[in-house]
Tab-separated table of C-alpha atoms and ligand atoms in Angstrom:
chain	number	residue	atom	x	y	z
A	7	MET	CA	-0.099	-0.070	0.061
A	8	SER	CA	1.367	3.321	-0.918
A	9	ILE	CA	2.447	5.826	1.707
A	10	TRP	CA	-0.106	8.216	0.436
A	11	VAL	CA	-2.951	5.855	1.046
A	12	LEU	CA	-1.663	5.173	4.573
A	13	ARG	CA	-1.312	8.836	5.296
A	14	GLY	CA	-4.925	9.472	3.907
A	15	LEU	CA	-6.321	6.633	6.130
A	16	ARG	CA	-4.264	8.179	9.187
A	17	ASP	CA	-5.454	11.804	8.657
A	18	GLY	CA	-9.038	11.173	7.716
A	19	VAL	CA	-11.055	14.035	6.097
A	20	VAL	CA	-9.108	17.275	6.505
A	21	THR	CA	-11.442	19.467	4.672
A	22	THR	CA	-13.042	22.308	6.618
A	23	ARG	CA	-16.882	22.456	6.895
A	24	TRP	CA	-16.818	26.153	7.104
A	25	PRO	CA	-19.117	28.151	6.769
A	26	ALA	CA	-21.596	25.457	7.329
A	27	ARG	CA	-19.951	24.702	10.638
A	28	PRO	CA	-17.427	26.712	12.613
A	29	ASP	CA	-13.884	26.181	12.161
A	30	PRO	CA	-11.582	26.795	15.328
A	31	TYR	CA	-8.775	27.869	12.981
A	32	ALA	CA	-10.742	30.579	11.374
A	33	GLU	CA	-11.826	31.947	14.837
A	34	ALA	CA	-8.173	31.921	16.148
A	35	TRP	CA	-6.775	33.843	13.233
A	36	ARG	CA	-5.238	37.167	14.190
A	37	GLY	CA	-6.539	39.999	12.072
A	38	PRO	CA	-5.280	43.693	11.867
A	39	ALA	CA	-4.793	45.814	14.908
A	40	ARG	CA	-7.806	47.694	16.401
A	41	PRO	CA	-8.045	50.375	19.309
A	42	LEU	CA	-9.254	49.174	22.603
A	43	GLU	CA	-12.229	50.990	24.031
A	44	GLN	CA	-10.617	53.402	26.221
A	45	ALA	CA	-10.524	57.240	26.937
A	46	GLY	CA	-7.922	59.558	28.341
A	47	ARG	CA	-4.831	61.195	26.884
A	48	HIS	CA	-3.061	59.866	23.727
A	49	ILE	CA	0.193	61.446	23.091
A	50	ASP	CA	1.882	60.999	19.830
A	51	LEU	CA	0.183	57.683	18.869
A	52	THR	CA	0.241	58.343	15.227
A	53	ARG	CA	4.045	58.118	15.182
A	54	LEU	CA	3.919	54.442	15.987
A	55	CYS	CA	2.440	53.372	12.706
A	56	PRO	CA	4.713	52.996	9.543
A	57	THR	CA	1.579	53.170	7.159
A	58	GLY	CA	-0.422	56.049	8.846
A	59	ALA	CA	-3.226	53.726	9.836
A	60	ILE	CA	-3.655	55.233	13.335
A	61	THR	CA	-5.385	58.681	13.709
A	62	VAL	CA	-6.463	60.473	16.902
A	63	THR	CA	-9.412	62.941	16.619
A	64	ASP	CA	-11.000	64.598	19.526
A	65	GLY	CA	-9.567	61.988	21.841
A	66	THR	CA	-10.843	59.119	19.753
A	67	VAL	CA	-8.100	56.720	18.623
A	68	ARG	CA	-9.011	55.147	15.162
A	69	VAL	CA	-7.131	52.385	13.119
A	70	ASP	CA	-7.757	52.129	9.509
A	71	GLN	CA	-7.521	48.403	9.104
A	72	GLY	CA	-7.233	48.844	5.192
A	73	ARG	CA	-3.632	50.420	5.965
A	74	CYS	CA	-2.525	48.115	8.816
A	75	ILE	CA	0.290	45.770	7.714
A	76	LEU	CA	0.169	43.996	11.031
A	77	CYS	CA	3.769	44.865	11.942
A	78	GLY	CA	2.603	44.819	15.736
A	79	ARG	CA	4.384	47.847	16.771
A	80	CYS	CA	1.364	49.603	18.208
A	81	VAL	CA	0.272	46.431	20.093
A	82	ALA	CA	3.773	46.059	21.578
A	83	GLU	CA	4.467	49.577	22.538
A	84	ARG	CA	0.857	50.493	23.707
A	85	PRO	CA	-0.857	47.272	24.815
A	86	GLY	CA	-3.409	49.401	26.770
A	87	VAL	CA	-4.575	51.141	23.634
A	88	PHE	CA	-4.304	48.690	20.975
A	89	THR	CA	-4.883	44.930	20.432
A	90	TRP	CA	-5.395	42.432	17.560
A	91	SER	CA	-8.696	41.767	15.908
A	92	GLU	CA	-9.786	38.162	16.215
A	93	GLY	CA	-11.170	35.973	13.567
A	94	ALA	CA	-10.366	35.432	10.019
A	95	THR	CA	-13.492	36.734	8.515
A	96	GLY	CA	-13.854	40.080	10.110
A	97	PRO	CA	-11.939	42.530	7.897
A	98	ALA	CA	-14.122	42.205	4.699
A	99	ALA	CA	-15.813	45.421	3.900
A	100	LEU	CA	-18.134	46.795	1.205
A	101	THR	CA	-16.796	50.322	1.400
A	102	ARG	CA	-13.307	51.458	2.175
A	103	GLU	CA	-14.507	53.528	5.151
A	104	GLN	CA	-15.982	50.468	6.833
A	105	LEU	CA	-12.375	49.295	7.531
A	106	ILE	CA	-11.838	52.240	9.851
A	107	ILE	CA	-12.313	51.142	13.413
A	108	PRO	CA	-14.233	52.568	15.302
A	109	GLU	CA	-16.807	53.277	12.524
A	110	LEU	CA	-17.076	56.888	11.253
A	111	PRO	CA	-20.615	58.330	11.648
A	112	GLU	CA	-21.312	58.468	7.777
A	113	THR	CA	-20.232	54.772	7.204
A	114	ASP	CA	-23.849	53.193	7.685
A	115	ALA	CA	-25.488	54.959	4.643
A	116	ALA	CA	-22.479	54.281	2.352
A	117	VAL	CA	-22.570	50.560	3.333
A	118	ALA	CA	-26.274	50.258	2.594
A	119	ALA	CA	-25.961	51.740	-0.674
A	120	ALA	CA	-22.921	49.472	-1.573
A	121	ARG	CA	-24.852	46.294	-0.300
A	122	ALA	CA	-27.777	47.224	-2.570
A	123	ARG	CA	-25.470	47.591	-5.526
A	124	LEU	CA	-23.722	44.277	-4.837
A	125	ALA	CA	-26.946	42.369	-4.280
A	126	GLU	CA	-28.263	43.376	-7.639
A	127	ARG	CA	-25.180	41.686	-9.318
A	128	THR	CA	-24.894	38.631	-7.107
A	129	ARG	CA	-28.388	37.571	-7.761
A	130	ALA	CA	-27.024	36.441	-11.229
A	131	LEU	CA	-23.925	34.620	-9.852
A	132	ARG	CA	-25.675	31.973	-7.586
A	133	ARG	CA	-24.359	28.815	-9.148
A	134	SER	CA	-21.037	27.901	-10.495
A	135	VAL	CA	-18.705	30.946	-10.275
A	136	HIS	CA	-15.454	31.525	-12.110
A	137	VAL	CA	-12.525	33.742	-10.541
A	138	ARG	CA	-9.854	35.525	-12.355
A	139	HIS	CA	-6.855	36.478	-10.172
A	140	VAL	CA	-4.538	39.457	-11.123
A	141	ASP	CA	-1.327	40.168	-9.331
A	142	ALA	CA	-0.904	43.950	-9.403
A	143	GLY	CA	2.362	44.136	-7.559
A	144	SER	CA	2.085	41.658	-4.666
A	145	ASP	CA	4.869	40.524	-2.513
A	146	GLY	CA	3.579	36.945	-2.992
A	147	SER	CA	2.086	36.389	0.424
A	148	GLU	CA	-1.563	36.781	-0.854
A	149	GLU	CA	-0.833	34.288	-3.689
A	150	TRP	CA	0.097	31.634	-1.108
A	151	GLU	CA	-3.206	32.121	0.703
A	152	ILE	CA	-5.021	31.934	-2.640
A	153	GLN	CA	-3.082	28.901	-3.543
A	154	ALA	CA	-4.186	27.283	-0.156
A	155	LEU	CA	-7.885	27.666	-1.172
A	156	LEU	CA	-7.319	24.943	-3.883
A	157	GLY	CA	-5.894	22.372	-1.502
A	158	PRO	CA	-7.718	19.685	0.330
A	159	VAL	CA	-8.110	21.809	3.527
A	160	TYR	CA	-10.247	24.537	2.046
A	161	ASP	CA	-11.244	22.836	-1.225
A	162	LEU	CA	-12.704	25.872	-2.924
A	163	HIS	CA	-14.425	23.756	-5.643
A	164	ARG	CA	-16.810	22.199	-3.041
A	165	LEU	CA	-18.601	25.509	-3.026
A	166	GLY	CA	-18.791	25.760	-6.680
A	167	VAL	CA	-16.054	28.369	-7.109
A	168	PHE	CA	-13.392	27.833	-9.754
A	169	ILE	CA	-10.230	29.752	-10.803
A	170	THR	CA	-10.132	30.619	-14.506
A	171	ALA	CA	-7.253	31.834	-16.704
A	172	SER	CA	-9.634	33.797	-18.982
A	173	PRO	CA	-11.398	37.025	-18.074
A	174	ARG	CA	-14.022	36.115	-20.627
A	175	HIS	CA	-15.171	33.360	-18.359
A	176	ALA	CA	-14.701	35.119	-15.042
A	177	ASP	CA	-17.512	36.453	-12.894
A	178	VAL	CA	-15.234	37.694	-10.002
A	179	LEU	CA	-11.924	39.590	-10.282
A	180	LEU	CA	-9.519	38.874	-7.256
A	181	VAL	CA	-6.820	41.458	-7.226
A	182	THR	CA	-3.685	41.476	-5.083
A	183	GLY	CA	-0.839	43.811	-4.782
A	184	ALA	CA	-0.207	47.410	-4.085
A	185	GLY	CA	-1.362	48.512	-7.666
A	186	THR	CA	1.884	48.946	-9.555
A	187	ARG	CA	1.658	51.434	-12.281
A	188	GLY	CA	2.975	48.829	-14.722
A	189	MET	CA	0.065	46.617	-13.897
A	190	SER	CA	-2.679	49.273	-14.257
A	191	GLY	CA	-3.100	48.603	-17.963
A	192	PRO	CA	-3.272	44.821	-17.806
A	193	LEU	CA	-5.645	45.079	-14.727
A	194	ARG	CA	-7.919	47.400	-16.452
A	195	THR	CA	-8.001	45.375	-19.712
A	196	THR	CA	-8.845	42.154	-17.604
A	197	TYR	CA	-11.625	44.004	-15.859
A	198	ASP	CA	-13.049	45.339	-19.133
A	199	GLY	CA	-12.790	41.858	-20.843
A	200	MET	CA	-15.043	40.291	-18.209
A	201	PRO	CA	-18.712	40.058	-19.005
A	202	ASP	CA	-21.313	41.711	-16.708
A	203	PRO	CA	-22.323	41.398	-14.006
A	204	LYS	CA	-18.851	41.253	-12.328
A	205	VAL	CA	-17.685	41.700	-8.798
A	206	VAL	CA	-14.035	42.905	-7.918
A	207	ILE	CA	-12.327	41.941	-4.711
A	208	ALA	CA	-9.244	43.826	-3.250
A	209	VAL	CA	-7.312	41.121	-1.470
A	210	GLY	CA	-4.989	42.405	1.285
A	211	THR	CA	-3.825	45.531	2.752
A	212	ASP	CA	-1.557	46.245	-0.239
A	213	ALA	CA	-4.465	46.055	-2.799
A	214	VAL	CA	-6.726	47.993	-0.524
A	215	SER	CA	-4.347	51.016	0.169
A	216	GLY	CA	-0.911	50.349	-1.163
A	217	GLY	CA	0.425	49.282	2.371
A	218	LEU	CA	3.956	50.282	2.826
A	219	LEU	CA	4.127	51.507	-0.737
A	220	ALA	CA	1.249	53.973	-0.431
A	221	GLY	CA	2.195	57.307	-1.879
A	222	SER	CA	5.102	55.802	-3.879
A	223	GLU	CA	5.485	56.968	-7.409
A	224	ALA	CA	5.517	53.312	-8.404
A	225	THR	CA	2.230	52.481	-7.311
A	226	THR	CA	-1.427	53.901	-7.351
A	227	SER	CA	-1.798	53.190	-3.670
A	228	GLY	CA	-4.016	50.154	-3.916
A	229	VAL	CA	-6.087	49.087	-6.992
A	230	THR	CA	-9.189	51.370	-6.564
A	231	ALA	CA	-7.665	53.901	-8.954
A	232	THR	CA	-7.770	51.287	-11.532
A	233	VAL	CA	-10.827	49.183	-11.086
A	234	PRO	CA	-14.135	49.677	-9.000
A	235	VAL	CA	-13.605	47.595	-5.912
A	236	ASP	CA	-16.885	45.918	-4.532
A	237	ILE	CA	-15.220	44.032	-1.496
A	238	PHE	CA	-12.208	44.977	0.433
A	239	VAL	CA	-10.247	42.382	2.437
A	240	ALA	CA	-7.814	43.778	4.927
A	241	GLY	CA	-4.961	41.634	6.265
A	242	SER	CA	-1.168	41.343	5.374
A	243	PRO	CA	-2.036	38.703	4.218
A	244	PRO	CA	-5.530	37.931	4.791
A	245	SER	CA	-6.245	34.272	5.692
A	246	PRO	CA	-7.740	31.753	3.311
A	247	PHE	CA	-10.807	31.931	5.327
A	248	GLY	CA	-10.975	35.750	4.984
A	249	ILE	CA	-10.499	35.497	1.175
A	250	LEU	CA	-13.117	32.679	1.033
A	251	ASN	CA	-15.503	34.860	3.092
A	252	ALA	CA	-15.209	37.566	0.571
A	253	LEU	CA	-15.718	35.157	-2.404
A	254	LEU	CA	-18.924	33.852	-0.652
A	255	ILE	CA	-20.110	37.290	-0.155
A	256	ALA	CA	-19.401	38.106	-3.648
A	257	VAL	CA	-21.549	35.310	-4.981
A	258	GLY	CA	-24.464	35.930	-2.558
A	259	TYR	CA	-23.690	32.734	-0.600
A	260	LEU	CA	-23.165	34.847	2.758
A	261	VAL	CA	-24.241	38.273	3.669
A	262	PRO	CA	-21.638	40.720	4.768
A	263	ASP	CA	-22.889	41.040	8.437
A	264	GLY	CA	-23.592	37.486	9.199
A	265	LYS	CA	-23.206	33.893	8.191
A	266	ARG	CA	-25.977	32.650	5.995
A	267	PRO	CA	-25.260	29.287	4.467
A	268	ARG	CA	-27.261	28.670	1.414
B	301	SF4	S1	0.042	46.925	13.747
B	301	SF4	FE1	1.687	48.261	12.667
B	301	SF4	S2	0.509	48.747	10.731
B	301	SF4	FE2	-1.006	47.966	11.996
B	301	SF4	S3	-1.889	49.757	13.033
B	301	SF4	FE3	-0.335	48.873	14.422
B	301	SF4	S4	1.562	50.012	13.965
B	301	SF4	FE4	0.149	50.339	12.272
């Protein structure tokens, strides 16, 4: 008997049942930093962050999780003010502003409008869905997590989601990377080549905001300058569960604010 058969018998079924059932690994995943509920004086907190994710307005400390690269500096230096988000599926948002914690007052109305726009398109994508991935200047970390989705643990195909090489066959565009200027043309061409309705997911802090490369001449500080993004997934990189969560939101299998297995 081959070693692979023996290994299979030993390990049993490794495929996650998420989202039909909770998965402890998804719950234990460490997400971007977030401020603790607190009051008091906050002296020079903004200097802690290399990407400018931290702001302090009228005594309220906010973290823009779309800019957080999870360097850990704020949590290490000010543990009474910052901590980590818990759970792999938290930082997926329908608007860029939704990634700012605590929420800005105007976020609710913008999210409601974005949800309505997305629902209109996802109604047509409920069965087999094909995904085109474009690397627009990634460091490769998001690609590892996307690759993991195709393995036996996550088994993307069990949910009727498939990766395709052709934009003509794609319903969902998965974009990684900080949005290098050299990739702007190919990215836009891919988007234009996809049939309607289509959904765009920005995967990872780099794609959302440019990350450490935000403001660089070499990038457009994220991919929103090139394609209209429907779902933003923060994280550096986000976990496979986080990407899966966004894909399932894109196809209407899950709703953004709660789990709703079809
Ligand atoms: S973990 Fe690093 S990147 Fe994230 S908010 Fe804190 S200092 Fe900024």
